[in-house]
Amino acid sequence: MALRMTLQTQLVLQALLRDPARELYGRELSQLTGLMPGTTHPILLRLETEGWVTSHKEDIDPRAEKRPARRYYRLTANGAAQASAALAGARRPLGSALRGLTEGGAAS
């Protein structure tokens, strides 16, 4: 089954492709893309299922760090190539549609 290349998926892939070797945690990706975590995390799960992304949970003591452990995501070598190709061929929304999102009260 081919990966759905929604605008949200494109945003996540673009964020990951900025530095394919860098690991980013879910909340960080949400902030970079402007997407809510409830949108970002299912996309990351699909990307991982497809083999485009790998992830691992950091090994910390949540009590000592005073925060939960983060799950870090990184593109695989094959995933970076597939993401680049998918983005090159992806349909892009009209500029007027994007302006409507930013003007219409999209969360900042």
Short mmCIF file of N, CA and C in Angstrom, two decimals:
data_model
loop_
_atom_site.label_atom_id
_atom_site.label_comp_id
_atom_site.label_asym_id
_atom_site.label_seq_id
_atom_site.Cartn_x
_atom_site.Cartn_y
_atom_site.Cartn_z
N MET A 1 0.84 -1.18 0.00
CA MET A 1 0.00 0.00 0.00
C MET A 1 0.89 1.24 0.00
N ALA A 2 0.60 2.16 -0.91
CA ALA A 2 1.40 3.37 -1.03
C ALA A 2 1.08 4.34 0.12
N LEU A 3 2.08 5.05 0.53
CA LEU A 3 1.93 6.03 1.60
C LEU A 3 1.13 7.22 1.09
N ARG A 4 0.09 7.61 1.82
CA ARG A 4 -0.69 8.79 1.45
C ARG A 4 0.15 10.04 1.65
N MET A 5 0.26 10.83 0.60
CA MET A 5 1.10 12.02 0.66
C MET A 5 0.24 13.26 0.91
N THR A 6 -0.34 13.32 2.11
CA THR A 6 -1.15 14.48 2.49
C THR A 6 -0.23 15.67 2.73
N LEU A 7 -0.82 16.84 2.80
CA LEU A 7 -0.04 18.04 3.10
C LEU A 7 0.68 17.88 4.44
N GLN A 8 0.00 17.30 5.42
CA GLN A 8 0.61 17.10 6.74
C GLN A 8 1.80 16.15 6.66
N THR A 9 1.66 15.08 5.88
CA THR A 9 2.77 14.15 5.70
C THR A 9 3.94 14.85 5.02
N GLN A 10 3.64 15.68 4.04
CA GLN A 10 4.69 16.43 3.36
C GLN A 10 5.44 17.34 4.34
N LEU A 11 4.71 17.99 5.24
CA LEU A 11 5.35 18.86 6.22
C LEU A 11 6.28 18.09 7.14
N VAL A 12 5.84 16.91 7.59
CA VAL A 12 6.68 16.08 8.47
C VAL A 12 7.93 15.64 7.71
N LEU A 13 7.76 15.18 6.47
CA LEU A 13 8.91 14.74 5.68
C LEU A 13 9.88 15.88 5.41
N GLN A 14 9.36 17.05 5.11
CA GLN A 14 10.23 18.21 4.89
C GLN A 14 11.05 18.53 6.14
N ALA A 15 10.41 18.46 7.29
CA ALA A 15 11.12 18.73 8.55
C ALA A 15 12.22 17.70 8.78
N LEU A 16 11.92 16.43 8.51
CA LEU A 16 12.92 15.37 8.69
C LEU A 16 14.04 15.48 7.67
N LEU A 17 13.73 15.94 6.47
CA LEU A 17 14.75 16.05 5.41
C LEU A 17 15.68 17.24 5.58
N ARG A 18 15.35 18.18 6.43
CA ARG A 18 16.24 19.33 6.65
C ARG A 18 17.63 18.87 7.09
N ASP A 19 17.65 17.83 7.91
CA ASP A 19 18.92 17.22 8.34
C ASP A 19 18.61 15.74 8.58
N PRO A 20 18.69 14.91 7.51
CA PRO A 20 18.25 13.52 7.61
C PRO A 20 18.95 12.68 8.68
N ALA A 21 20.16 13.06 9.07
CA ALA A 21 20.88 12.28 10.08
C ALA A 21 20.48 12.68 11.51
N ARG A 22 19.80 13.79 11.66
CA ARG A 22 19.43 14.29 12.99
C ARG A 22 18.19 13.57 13.51
N GLU A 23 18.21 13.24 14.77
CA GLU A 23 17.05 12.65 15.43
C GLU A 23 16.21 13.77 16.03
N LEU A 24 14.91 13.69 15.80
CA LEU A 24 13.97 14.66 16.34
C LEU A 24 12.91 13.93 17.14
N TYR A 25 12.48 14.50 18.25
CA TYR A 25 11.41 13.87 19.01
C TYR A 25 10.07 14.42 18.55
N GLY A 26 9.00 13.71 18.86
CA GLY A 26 7.68 14.01 18.34
C GLY A 26 7.22 15.43 18.56
N ARG A 27 7.35 15.94 19.78
CA ARG A 27 6.90 17.31 20.08
C ARG A 27 7.72 18.32 19.28
N GLU A 28 9.00 18.04 19.11
CA GLU A 28 9.86 18.92 18.33
C GLU A 28 9.38 18.98 16.87
N LEU A 29 9.02 17.82 16.32
CA LEU A 29 8.49 17.78 14.96
C LEU A 29 7.16 18.52 14.86
N SER A 30 6.33 18.42 15.88
CA SER A 30 5.07 19.15 15.90
C SER A 30 5.33 20.66 15.86
N GLN A 31 6.31 21.10 16.62
CA GLN A 31 6.63 22.52 16.64
C GLN A 31 7.20 22.99 15.31
N LEU A 32 8.06 22.18 14.70
CA LEU A 32 8.66 22.55 13.42
C LEU A 32 7.64 22.62 12.29
N THR A 33 6.64 21.77 12.35
CA THR A 33 5.65 21.70 11.27
C THR A 33 4.42 22.55 11.53
N GLY A 34 4.20 22.92 12.79
CA GLY A 34 2.99 23.65 13.13
C GLY A 34 1.78 22.74 13.27
N LEU A 35 2.01 21.44 13.28
CA LEU A 35 0.93 20.46 13.42
C LEU A 35 0.76 20.06 14.88
N MET A 36 -0.43 19.66 15.22
CA MET A 36 -0.69 19.18 16.57
C MET A 36 -0.06 17.79 16.74
N PRO A 37 0.37 17.44 17.96
CA PRO A 37 0.94 16.12 18.19
C PRO A 37 0.01 14.98 17.78
N GLY A 38 -1.29 15.18 17.91
CA GLY A 38 -2.25 14.16 17.52
C GLY A 38 -2.29 13.93 16.02
N THR A 39 -1.73 14.84 15.26
CA THR A 39 -1.59 14.69 13.81
C THR A 39 -0.21 14.13 13.48
N THR A 40 0.80 14.66 14.13
CA THR A 40 2.19 14.29 13.84
C THR A 40 2.49 12.84 14.19
N HIS A 41 2.07 12.39 15.35
CA HIS A 41 2.44 11.04 15.80
C HIS A 41 1.87 9.93 14.92
N PRO A 42 0.61 9.99 14.48
CA PRO A 42 0.14 8.94 13.56
C PRO A 42 0.90 8.92 12.24
N ILE A 43 1.30 10.10 11.76
CA ILE A 43 2.11 10.16 10.53
C ILE A 43 3.44 9.48 10.76
N LEU A 44 4.07 9.76 11.89
CA LEU A 44 5.36 9.13 12.20
C LEU A 44 5.22 7.61 12.31
N LEU A 45 4.12 7.15 12.88
CA LEU A 45 3.87 5.71 12.98
C LEU A 45 3.75 5.10 11.59
N ARG A 46 3.01 5.76 10.69
CA ARG A 46 2.88 5.25 9.32
C ARG A 46 4.23 5.24 8.61
N LEU A 47 5.01 6.29 8.79
CA LEU A 47 6.34 6.35 8.17
C LEU A 47 7.24 5.24 8.70
N GLU A 48 7.12 4.96 9.98
CA GLU A 48 7.92 3.88 10.57
C GLU A 48 7.46 2.52 10.06
N THR A 49 6.16 2.34 9.94
CA THR A 49 5.62 1.08 9.41
C THR A 49 6.10 0.84 7.98
N GLU A 50 6.21 1.91 7.19
CA GLU A 50 6.67 1.82 5.81
C GLU A 50 8.19 1.65 5.71
N GLY A 51 8.90 1.83 6.83
CA GLY A 51 10.35 1.70 6.83
C GLY A 51 11.09 2.96 6.45
N TRP A 52 10.38 4.07 6.36
CA TRP A 52 11.02 5.33 6.01
C TRP A 52 11.69 5.98 7.22
N VAL A 53 11.19 5.65 8.41
CA VAL A 53 11.66 6.26 9.65
C VAL A 53 11.97 5.16 10.65
N THR A 54 12.96 5.41 11.46
CA THR A 54 13.25 4.53 12.58
C THR A 54 13.10 5.36 13.85
N SER A 55 12.79 4.70 14.95
CA SER A 55 12.62 5.44 16.20
C SER A 55 13.17 4.64 17.36
N HIS A 56 13.42 5.36 18.43
CA HIS A 56 13.82 4.72 19.69
C HIS A 56 13.42 5.64 20.83
N LYS A 57 13.14 5.02 21.96
CA LYS A 57 12.79 5.78 23.16
C LYS A 57 14.07 6.03 23.93
N GLU A 58 14.24 7.26 24.39
CA GLU A 58 15.45 7.58 25.13
C GLU A 58 15.46 6.86 26.47
N ASP A 59 16.65 6.54 26.92
CA ASP A 59 16.82 5.80 28.16
C ASP A 59 17.16 6.79 29.27
N ILE A 60 16.11 7.28 29.92
CA ILE A 60 16.31 8.22 31.03
C ILE A 60 15.47 7.77 32.22
N ASP A 61 15.76 8.36 33.35
CA ASP A 61 14.92 8.19 34.53
C ASP A 61 13.96 9.36 34.55
N PRO A 62 12.68 9.14 34.23
CA PRO A 62 11.72 10.25 34.16
C PRO A 62 11.63 11.08 35.44
N ARG A 63 11.82 10.45 36.57
CA ARG A 63 11.77 11.20 37.83
C ARG A 63 12.96 12.13 37.97
N ALA A 64 14.14 11.64 37.59
CA ALA A 64 15.33 12.48 37.68
C ALA A 64 15.26 13.63 36.67
N GLU A 65 14.75 13.35 35.48
CA GLU A 65 14.67 14.37 34.43
C GLU A 65 13.44 15.26 34.58
N LYS A 66 12.48 14.82 35.41
CA LYS A 66 11.22 15.54 35.62
C LYS A 66 10.44 15.73 34.32
N ARG A 67 10.48 14.70 33.47
CA ARG A 67 9.70 14.67 32.24
C ARG A 67 9.68 13.23 31.73
N PRO A 68 8.69 12.92 30.91
CA PRO A 68 8.66 11.56 30.35
C PRO A 68 9.78 11.36 29.33
N ALA A 69 10.13 10.12 29.11
CA ALA A 69 11.12 9.80 28.08
C ALA A 69 10.56 10.18 26.72
N ARG A 70 11.43 10.65 25.86
CA ARG A 70 11.03 11.05 24.51
C ARG A 70 11.29 9.91 23.53
N ARG A 71 10.48 9.87 22.48
CA ARG A 71 10.72 8.96 21.36
C ARG A 71 11.34 9.79 20.25
N TYR A 72 12.53 9.38 19.81
CA TYR A 72 13.25 10.09 18.76
C TYR A 72 13.06 9.40 17.42
N TYR A 73 12.90 10.20 16.37
CA TYR A 73 12.67 9.70 15.02
C TYR A 73 13.76 10.21 14.09
N ARG A 74 14.12 9.35 13.12
CA ARG A 74 15.12 9.71 12.12
C ARG A 74 14.79 8.97 10.84
N LEU A 75 15.01 9.63 9.70
CA LEU A 75 14.81 8.97 8.42
C LEU A 75 15.86 7.88 8.23
N THR A 76 15.45 6.76 7.66
CA THR A 76 16.41 5.75 7.24
C THR A 76 17.04 6.24 5.94
N ALA A 77 18.13 5.64 5.50
CA ALA A 77 18.75 6.03 4.23
C ALA A 77 17.75 5.85 3.09
N ASN A 78 17.09 4.70 3.08
CA ASN A 78 16.09 4.44 2.06
C ASN A 78 14.91 5.40 2.21
N GLY A 79 14.52 5.69 3.44
CA GLY A 79 13.42 6.60 3.69
C GLY A 79 13.71 8.01 3.20
N ALA A 80 14.95 8.47 3.38
CA ALA A 80 15.32 9.80 2.89
C ALA A 80 15.21 9.87 1.38
N ALA A 81 15.65 8.83 0.69
CA ALA A 81 15.55 8.79 -0.77
C ALA A 81 14.09 8.75 -1.22
N GLN A 82 13.30 7.90 -0.55
CA GLN A 82 11.88 7.80 -0.91
C GLN A 82 11.13 9.09 -0.58
N ALA A 83 11.47 9.70 0.53
CA ALA A 83 10.81 10.95 0.91
C ALA A 83 11.11 12.05 -0.11
N SER A 84 12.36 12.16 -0.52
CA SER A 84 12.73 13.16 -1.51
C SER A 84 11.97 12.95 -2.81
N ALA A 85 11.91 11.70 -3.26
CA ALA A 85 11.19 11.39 -4.49
C ALA A 85 9.70 11.65 -4.35
N ALA A 86 9.13 11.27 -3.21
CA ALA A 86 7.70 11.47 -2.99
C ALA A 86 7.35 12.96 -2.95
N LEU A 87 8.20 13.76 -2.30
CA LEU A 87 7.94 15.19 -2.24
C LEU A 87 8.07 15.84 -3.61
N ALA A 88 9.01 15.36 -4.41
CA ALA A 88 9.19 15.91 -5.75
C ALA A 88 7.96 15.67 -6.62
N GLY A 89 7.29 14.55 -6.41
CA GLY A 89 6.12 14.21 -7.21
C GLY A 89 4.79 14.50 -6.55
N ALA A 90 4.81 15.07 -5.35
CA ALA A 90 3.57 15.29 -4.60
C ALA A 90 2.79 16.47 -5.16
N ARG A 91 1.49 16.32 -5.08
CA ARG A 91 0.61 17.44 -5.45
C ARG A 91 0.72 18.50 -4.38
N ARG A 92 0.78 19.71 -4.81
CA ARG A 92 0.86 20.83 -3.88
C ARG A 92 -0.46 21.59 -3.91
N PRO A 93 -0.95 22.03 -2.75
CA PRO A 93 -2.19 22.81 -2.75
C PRO A 93 -1.94 24.18 -3.38
N LEU A 94 -2.99 24.77 -3.87
CA LEU A 94 -2.90 26.11 -4.43
C LEU A 94 -2.51 27.09 -3.33
N GLY A 95 -1.77 28.11 -3.71
CA GLY A 95 -1.35 29.13 -2.75
C GLY A 95 -2.52 29.75 -2.03
N SER A 96 -3.64 29.93 -2.75
CA SER A 96 -4.82 30.53 -2.12
C SER A 96 -5.36 29.64 -1.01
N ALA A 97 -5.25 28.32 -1.16
CA ALA A 97 -5.70 27.40 -0.10
C ALA A 97 -4.82 27.53 1.13
N LEU A 98 -3.53 27.66 0.93
CA LEU A 98 -2.62 27.83 2.07
C LEU A 98 -2.85 29.17 2.76
N ARG A 99 -3.09 30.22 1.98
CA ARG A 99 -3.37 31.53 2.60
C ARG A 99 -4.63 31.44 3.45
N GLY A 100 -5.61 30.71 2.98
CA GLY A 100 -6.84 30.54 3.75
C GLY A 100 -6.59 29.86 5.08
N LEU A 101 -5.65 28.92 5.10
CA LEU A 101 -5.31 28.25 6.35
C LEU A 101 -4.67 29.22 7.34
N THR A 102 -3.74 30.02 6.85
CA THR A 102 -3.04 30.92 7.77
C THR A 102 -3.89 32.10 8.18
N GLU A 103 -4.76 32.57 7.28
CA GLU A 103 -5.62 33.70 7.61
C GLU A 103 -6.85 33.29 8.38
N GLY A 104 -7.24 32.02 8.23
CA GLY A 104 -8.49 31.56 8.81
C GLY A 104 -8.40 31.15 10.26
N GLY A 105 -7.32 31.49 10.92
CA GLY A 105 -7.24 31.20 12.34
C GLY A 105 -6.54 29.90 12.65
N ALA A 106 -5.65 29.45 11.77
CA ALA A 106 -4.88 28.24 12.07
C ALA A 106 -4.02 28.54 13.29
N ALA A 107 -3.88 27.53 14.13
CA ALA A 107 -3.11 27.70 15.36
C ALA A 107 -1.66 28.03 15.04
N SER A 108 -1.12 28.98 15.76
CA SER A 108 0.29 29.35 15.57
C SER A 108 1.11 28.85 16.71
#
